[in-house]
PDB file of C-alpha atoms in Angstrom:
ATOM      1  CA  MET A  56      41.212  19.778 -48.540  1.00 40.00           C
ATOM      2  CA  GLU A  57      39.388  18.038 -45.795  1.00 42.00           C
ATOM      3  CA  GLY A  58      35.986  16.425 -45.847  1.00 46.00           C
ATOM      4  CA  ARG A  59      33.012  18.234 -44.389  1.00 44.00           C
ATOM      5  CA  ALA A  60      29.500  17.460 -43.238  1.00 42.00           C
ATOM      6  CA  GLU A  61      26.648  18.235 -45.620  1.00 40.00           C
ATOM      7  CA  ALA A  62      22.890  17.931 -45.165  1.00 39.00           C
ATOM      8  CA  VAL A  63      21.455  15.319 -47.517  1.00 38.00           C
ATOM      9  CA  GLY A  64      17.752  14.530 -47.191  1.00 41.00           C
ATOM     10  CA  GLY A  65      17.681  15.509 -43.509  1.00 39.00           C
ATOM     11  CA  MET A  66      20.860  13.527 -42.711  1.00 39.00           C
ATOM     12  CA  TYR A  67      24.410  14.765 -42.341  1.00 40.00           C
ATOM     13  CA  VAL A  68      27.080  12.841 -44.198  1.00 38.00           C
ATOM     14  CA  LYS A  69      30.815  13.421 -44.336  1.00 40.00           C
ATOM     15  CA  ILE A  70      32.097  14.053 -47.839  1.00 40.00           C
ATOM     16  CA  ASP A  71      35.778  13.242 -48.148  1.00 48.00           C
ATOM     17  CA  MET A  72      37.964  14.559 -50.896  1.00 58.00           C
ATOM     18  CA  PRO A  73      37.070  12.153 -53.731  1.00 69.00           C
ATOM     19  CA  LEU A  74      40.257  12.714 -55.729  1.00 82.00           C
ATOM     20  CA  GLU A  75      42.802  11.764 -53.054  1.00 86.00           C
ATOM     21  CA  GLY A  76      43.536   8.316 -54.547  1.00 89.00           C
ATOM     22  CA  VAL A  77      43.644   9.684 -58.100  1.00 90.00           C
ATOM     23  CA  ILE A  78      46.169  12.345 -57.079  1.00 91.00           C
ATOM     24  CA  SER A  79      48.271   9.776 -55.195  1.00 93.00           C
ATOM     25  CA  PHE A  80      48.274   7.581 -58.337  1.00 95.00           C
ATOM     26  CA  TYR A  81      49.680  10.151 -60.739  1.00 95.00           C
ATOM     27  CA  GLN A  82      52.099  11.563 -58.146  1.00 94.00           C
ATOM     28  CA  ALA A  83      53.495   8.061 -57.507  1.00 95.00           C
ATOM     29  CA  LEU A  84      54.054   7.638 -61.260  1.00 95.00           C
ATOM     30  CA  GLU A  85      55.812  11.013 -61.448  1.00 94.00           C
ATOM     31  CA  ARG A  86      58.079  10.108 -58.517  1.00 94.00           C
ATOM     32  CA  PHE A  87      58.802   6.721 -60.115  1.00 94.00           C
ATOM     33  CA  GLU A  88      59.942   8.399 -63.327  1.00 91.00           C
ATOM     34  CA  ARG A  89      62.230  10.793 -61.428  1.00 92.00           C
ATOM     35  CA  TYR A  90      63.883   7.971 -59.457  1.00 92.00           C
ATOM     36  CA  CYS A  91      64.100   5.816 -62.574  1.00 89.00           C
ATOM     37  CA  LYS A  92      66.038   8.558 -64.407  1.00 88.00           C
ATOM     38  CA  LEU A  93      68.310   9.094 -61.402  1.00 90.00           C
ATOM     39  CA  CYS A  94      68.920   5.354 -61.153  1.00 88.00           C
ATOM     40  CA  ARG A  95      69.861   5.065 -64.828  1.00 85.00           C
ATOM     41  CA  ALA A  96      72.196   8.088 -64.583  1.00 87.00           C
ATOM     42  CA  ALA A  97      73.881   7.004 -61.327  1.00 86.00           C
ATOM     43  CA  GLU A  98      77.433   5.747 -61.686  1.00 88.00           C
ATOM     44  CA  ASP A  99      77.854   4.678 -58.072  1.00 89.00           C
ATOM     45  CA  ALA A 100      76.353   1.234 -57.351  1.00 87.00           C
ATOM     46  CA  GLU A 101      75.214   2.293 -53.875  1.00 90.00           C
ATOM     47  CA  GLN A 102      73.368   5.330 -55.216  1.00 90.00           C
ATOM     48  CA  ARG A 103      71.813   3.204 -57.928  1.00 88.00           C
ATOM     49  CA  MET A 104      70.534   0.777 -55.302  1.00 89.00           C
ATOM     50  CA  VAL A 105      68.911   3.602 -53.290  1.00 91.00           C
ATOM     51  CA  TYR A 106      67.268   5.146 -56.374  1.00 91.00           C
ATOM     52  CA  SER A 107      66.020   1.787 -57.645  1.00 90.00           C
ATOM     53  CA  ALA A 108      64.525   0.964 -54.221  1.00 92.00           C
ATOM     54  CA  ASN A 109      62.690   4.313 -54.206  1.00 93.00           C
ATOM     55  CA  ALA A 110      61.527   3.773 -57.789  1.00 92.00           C
ATOM     56  CA  ARG A 111      60.234   0.324 -56.857  1.00 92.00           C
ATOM     57  CA  ASP A 112      58.338   1.738 -53.843  1.00 95.00           C
ATOM     58  CA  ASP A 113      56.700   4.343 -56.059  1.00 95.00           C
ATOM     59  CA  ILE A 114      55.653   1.958 -58.840  1.00 94.00           C
ATOM     60  CA  ASP A 115      54.183  -0.328 -56.149  1.00 95.00           C
ATOM     61  CA  ALA A 116      52.303   2.662 -54.666  1.00 96.00           C
ATOM     62  CA  ALA A 117      50.948   3.582 -58.127  1.00 96.00           C
ATOM     63  CA  TYR A 118      49.874  -0.044 -58.606  1.00 96.00           C
ATOM     64  CA  GLN A 119      48.012  -0.076 -55.267  1.00 96.00           C
ATOM     65  CA  GLU A 120      46.283   3.251 -55.969  1.00 96.00           C
ATOM     66  CA  TYR A 121      45.294   2.044 -59.428  1.00 95.00           C
ATOM     67  CA  LEU A 122      43.709  -1.127 -58.046  1.00 94.00           C
ATOM     68  CA  GLN A 123      41.774   0.820 -55.396  1.00 93.00           C
ATOM     69  CA  ASN A 124      40.688   3.720 -57.625  1.00 91.00           C
ATOM     70  CA  VAL A 125      40.520   2.332 -61.169  1.00 90.00           C
ATOM     71  CA  ALA A 126      36.892   3.408 -61.703  1.00 86.00           C
ATOM     72  CA  LEU A 127      37.558   6.970 -60.573  1.00 87.00           C
ATOM     73  CA  ILE A 128      40.890   7.214 -62.450  1.00 91.00           C
ATOM     74  CA  LEU A 129      39.270   6.161 -65.733  1.00 90.00           C
ATOM     75  CA  ALA A 130      36.251   8.405 -65.126  1.00 88.00           C
ATOM     76  CA  VAL A 131      38.491  11.423 -64.446  1.00 88.00           C
ATOM     77  CA  LYS A 132      40.568  10.570 -67.544  1.00 89.00           C
ATOM     78  CA  ASN A 133      37.351  10.713 -69.600  1.00 85.00           C
ATOM     79  CA  GLY A 134      36.450  14.092 -68.092  1.00 81.00           C
ATOM     80  CA  ALA A 135      33.798  12.928 -65.621  1.00 79.00           C
ATOM     81  CA  ARG A 136      33.415  15.247 -62.653  1.00 77.00           C
ATOM     82  CA  PRO A 137      33.506  13.403 -59.314  1.00 75.00           C
ATOM     83  CA  ILE A 138      31.306  14.207 -56.316  1.00 69.00           C
ATOM     84  CA  PRO A 139      31.361  17.990 -55.835  1.00 56.00           C
ATOM     85  CA  MET A 140      33.588  19.056 -52.964  1.00 54.00           C
ATOM     86  CA  PHE A 141      32.223  22.371 -51.752  1.00 53.00           C
ATOM     87  CA  LYS A 142      28.463  22.207 -52.052  1.00 58.00           C
ATOM     88  CA  GLU A 143      25.511  20.165 -50.915  1.00 68.00           C
ATOM     89  CA  VAL A 144      25.263  16.828 -52.680  1.00 69.00           C
ATOM     90  CA  SER A 145      21.831  15.591 -53.679  1.00 76.00           C
ATOM     91  CA  THR A 146      20.947  11.955 -54.278  1.00 79.00           C
ATOM     92  CA  GLU A 147      20.562  12.760 -57.968  1.00 81.00           C
ATOM     93  CA  GLU A 148      24.119  14.179 -58.145  1.00 77.00           C
ATOM     94  CA  LEU A 149      25.487  11.075 -56.414  1.00 77.00           C
ATOM     95  CA  ARG A 150      23.610   8.803 -58.832  1.00 81.00           C
ATOM     96  CA  LYS A 151      24.961  10.737 -61.834  1.00 82.00           C
ATOM     97  CA  CYS A 152      28.502  10.566 -60.444  1.00 77.00           C
ATOM     98  CA  PHE A 153      28.301   6.787 -59.967  1.00 79.00           C
ATOM     99  CA  GLU A 154      26.759   6.310 -63.428  1.00 82.00           C
ATOM    100  CA  GLU A 155      29.649   8.263 -65.011  1.00 79.00           C
ATOM    101  CA  GLN A 156      32.164   6.081 -63.167  1.00 79.00           C
ATOM    102  CA  LEU A 157      30.358   2.924 -64.277  1.00 80.00           C
ATOM    103  CA  ALA A 158      30.259   4.101 -67.902  1.00 79.00           C
ATOM    104  CA  ALA A 159      34.009   4.883 -67.785  1.00 76.00           C
ATOM    105  CA  ILE A 160      34.986   1.339 -66.864  1.00 79.00           C
ATOM    106  CA  ASP A 161      36.189  -0.187 -70.103  1.00 81.00           C
ATOM    107  CA  GLU A 162      37.490  -3.600 -69.052  1.00 84.00           C
ATOM    108  CA  ARG A 163      39.973  -3.848 -71.936  1.00 88.00           C
ATOM    109  CA  GLU A 164      41.396  -0.372 -71.241  1.00 88.00           C
ATOM    110  CA  ALA A 165      41.543  -1.010 -67.474  1.00 89.00           C
ATOM    111  CA  LEU A 166      43.478  -4.235 -68.046  1.00 91.00           C
ATOM    112  CA  GLU A 167      45.883  -2.529 -70.487  1.00 92.00           C
ATOM    113  CA  TYR A 168      46.926  -0.022 -67.820  1.00 93.00           C
ATOM    114  CA  LEU A 169      47.188  -2.790 -65.220  1.00 92.00           C
ATOM    115  CA  GLU A 170      49.395  -4.815 -67.573  1.00 93.00           C
ATOM    116  CA  ALA A 171      51.586  -1.739 -68.196  1.00 92.00           C
ATOM    117  CA  LEU A 172      52.042  -1.331 -64.440  1.00 94.00           C
ATOM    118  CA  ASN A 173      52.895  -5.023 -64.095  1.00 91.00           C
ATOM    119  CA  VAL A 174      55.456  -4.890 -66.936  1.00 89.00           C
ATOM    120  CA  ILE A 175      57.292  -2.075 -65.175  1.00 89.00           C
ATOM    121  CA  ARG A 176      57.028  -3.707 -61.743  1.00 89.00           C
ATOM    122  CA  ARG A 177      58.564  -6.907 -63.145  1.00 86.00           C
ATOM    123  CA  CYS A 178      61.442  -4.990 -64.760  1.00 83.00           C
ATOM    124  CA  CYS A 179      62.281  -2.654 -61.880  1.00 77.00           C
ATOM    125  CA  PRO A 180      64.794  -2.952 -60.314  1.00 69.00           C
ATOM    126  CA  GLY A 181      67.570  -4.855 -62.015  1.00 64.00           C
ATOM    127  CA  SER A 182      66.450  -5.431 -65.577  1.00 66.00           C
ATOM    128  CA  CYS A 183      65.314  -1.990 -66.682  1.00 71.00           C
ATOM    129  CA  GLU A 184      67.104  -2.423 -70.037  1.00 62.00           C
ATOM    130  CA  ARG A 185      64.346  -4.894 -70.912  1.00 52.00           C
ATOM    131  CA  SER A 186      61.559  -2.632 -69.712  1.00 58.00           C
ATOM    132  CA  ASP A 187      58.773  -1.941 -72.186  1.00 61.00           C
ATOM    133  CA  ASN A 188      58.891   1.730 -73.212  1.00 80.00           C
ATOM    134  CA  ASP A 189      55.336   1.464 -74.570  1.00 86.00           C
ATOM    135  CA  ALA A 190      54.122   0.586 -71.071  1.00 87.00           C
ATOM    136  CA  MET A 191      55.667   3.733 -69.580  1.00 88.00           C
ATOM    137  CA  LYS A 192      54.403   5.854 -72.482  1.00 90.00           C
ATOM    138  CA  LYS A 193      50.862   4.572 -71.921  1.00 91.00           C
ATOM    139  CA  LEU A 194      51.028   5.284 -68.166  1.00 93.00           C
ATOM    140  CA  ARG A 195      52.591   8.721 -68.740  1.00 93.00           C
ATOM    141  CA  GLU A 196      49.698   9.679 -71.043  1.00 94.00           C
ATOM    142  CA  LEU A 197      47.154   8.462 -68.471  1.00 94.00           C
ATOM    143  CA  ALA A 198      48.846  10.359 -65.626  1.00 94.00           C
ATOM    144  CA  SER A 199      49.069  13.513 -67.728  1.00 93.00           C
ATOM    145  CA  LYS A 200      45.359  13.470 -68.685  1.00 92.00           C
ATOM    146  CA  VAL A 201      44.285  12.749 -65.115  1.00 92.00           C
ATOM    147  CA  ARG A 202      46.512  15.450 -63.644  1.00 92.00           C
ATOM    148  CA  GLU A 203      45.324  18.062 -66.147  1.00 91.00           C
ATOM    149  CA  PHE A 204      41.668  17.363 -65.349  1.00 89.00           C
ATOM    150  CA  VAL A 205      42.267  17.343 -61.574  1.00 88.00           C
ATOM    151  CA  GLU A 206      44.113  20.676 -61.673  1.00 86.00           C
ATOM    152  CA  THR A 207      41.369  22.255 -63.827  1.00 85.00           C
ATOM    153  CA  LEU A 208      38.720  20.932 -61.452  1.00 81.00           C
ATOM    154  CA  TYR A 209      40.509  22.359 -58.405  1.00 78.00           C
ATOM    155  CA  VAL A 210      40.700  25.781 -60.032  1.00 79.00           C
ATOM    156  CA  LYS A 211      36.992  25.692 -60.977  1.00 78.00           C
ATOM    157  CA  GLU A 212      35.917  24.473 -57.541  1.00 73.00           C
ATOM    158  CA  GLY A 213      38.153  27.008 -55.812  1.00 73.00           C
ATOM    159  CA  LEU A 214      36.703  29.840 -57.887  1.00 77.00           C
ATOM    160  CA  GLU A 215      33.169  28.635 -57.214  1.00 78.00           C
ATOM    161  CA  MET A 216      33.835  28.528 -53.462  1.00 75.00           C
ATOM    162  CA  THR A 217      35.440  31.998 -53.520  1.00 78.00           C
ATOM    163  CA  ARG A 218      32.492  33.479 -55.432  1.00 83.00           C
ATOM    164  CA  LYS A 219      30.052  31.918 -52.978  1.00 81.00           C
ATOM    165  CA  GLN A 220      31.985  33.256 -49.979  1.00 78.00           C
ATOM    166  CA  LEU A 221      32.241  36.748 -51.481  1.00 80.00           C
ATOM    167  CA  ARG A 222      28.469  36.798 -52.118  1.00 84.00           C
ATOM    168  CA  GLU A 223      27.880  35.806 -48.486  1.00 82.00           C
ATOM    169  CA  MET A 224      30.311  38.501 -47.321  1.00 79.00           C
ATOM    170  CA  ALA A 225      28.540  41.153 -49.393  1.00 80.00           C
ATOM    171  CA  GLU A 226      25.168  40.107 -47.949  1.00 83.00           C
ATOM    172  CA  ASP A 227      26.288  40.001 -44.319  1.00 80.00           C
ATOM    173  CA  PRO A 228      29.672  41.710 -43.747  1.00 77.00           C
ATOM    174  CA  GLU A 229      29.305  41.639 -39.941  1.00 76.00           C
ATOM    175  CA  LYS A 230      29.474  37.845 -40.002  1.00 73.00           C
ATOM    176  CA  PHE A 231      32.945  37.997 -41.566  1.00 71.00           C
ATOM    177  CA  ARG A 232      34.389  40.929 -39.606  1.00 69.00           C
ATOM    178  CA  ASN A 233      36.711  38.672 -37.563  1.00 68.00           C
ATOM    179  CA  LEU A 234      38.437  37.484 -40.794  1.00 66.00           C
ATOM    180  CA  PHE A 235      39.949  40.921 -41.338  1.00 65.00           C
ATOM    181  CA  VAL A 236      42.385  42.245 -38.800  1.00 64.00           C
ATOM    182  CA  LEU A 237      41.837  45.985 -38.599  1.00 61.00           C
ATOM    183  CA  PRO A 238      44.538  48.310 -37.285  1.00 63.00           C
ATOM    184  CA  PRO A 239      43.906  49.565 -33.754  1.00 64.00           C
ATOM    185  CA  LYS A 240      42.209  52.922 -33.439  1.00 65.00           C
ATOM    186  CA  PRO A 241      44.759  55.617 -32.612  1.00 63.00           C
ATOM    187  CA  LEU A 242      44.666  57.049 -29.127  1.00 61.00           C
ATOM    188  CA  LEU A 243      43.615  60.680 -28.869  1.00 59.00           C
ATOM    189  CA  GLU A 244      46.759  61.443 -26.858  1.00 61.00           C
ATOM    190  CA  GLU A 245      48.940  60.734 -29.901  1.00 59.00           C
ATOM    191  CA  TYR A 246      47.439  63.696 -31.732  1.00 57.00           C
ATOM    192  CA  ARG A 247      47.779  66.282 -28.979  1.00 58.00           C
ATOM    193  CA  LEU A 248      50.103  69.149 -29.819  1.00 54.00           C
TER     194      LEU A 248
END
């Protein structure tokens, strides 16, 4: 979903999709787990090298996304709703959003997830037998909570946008006529006997 311009206090600002980094974070962790399993199951050394390189790229991507979006990741994990995507955003809504992100930053918790990412990055590739399973379990739980909230939010926002559009269509159907392709009117000649 792309950003769009909204009027805020007489000014137009572009609102980008606020969850892009959060989504990239949990998707990178999911890809890492897939490649990690393939790497462990591979019997061919060449295949193992390819899978481990991909796994390493993905855990590095998750690490980068975590560093850039830690406040939003933790806020989403706690159920905080980020900046609304499909409606006008008031200064009060922005303030509330930032306050929720600030409240979600628990330094000890943030460092625990960072340490878990570092444990895995140090172990992959090459010494995965020594990898800390607790670290992956902790990250898997985080990714699962974040993904669940993001998916729920998308459904709610999508429904809200659809309702709004249907209300507008009911109020002024002419405005939306070009969205519906109507069949051409039959020619009179076709019905002559």
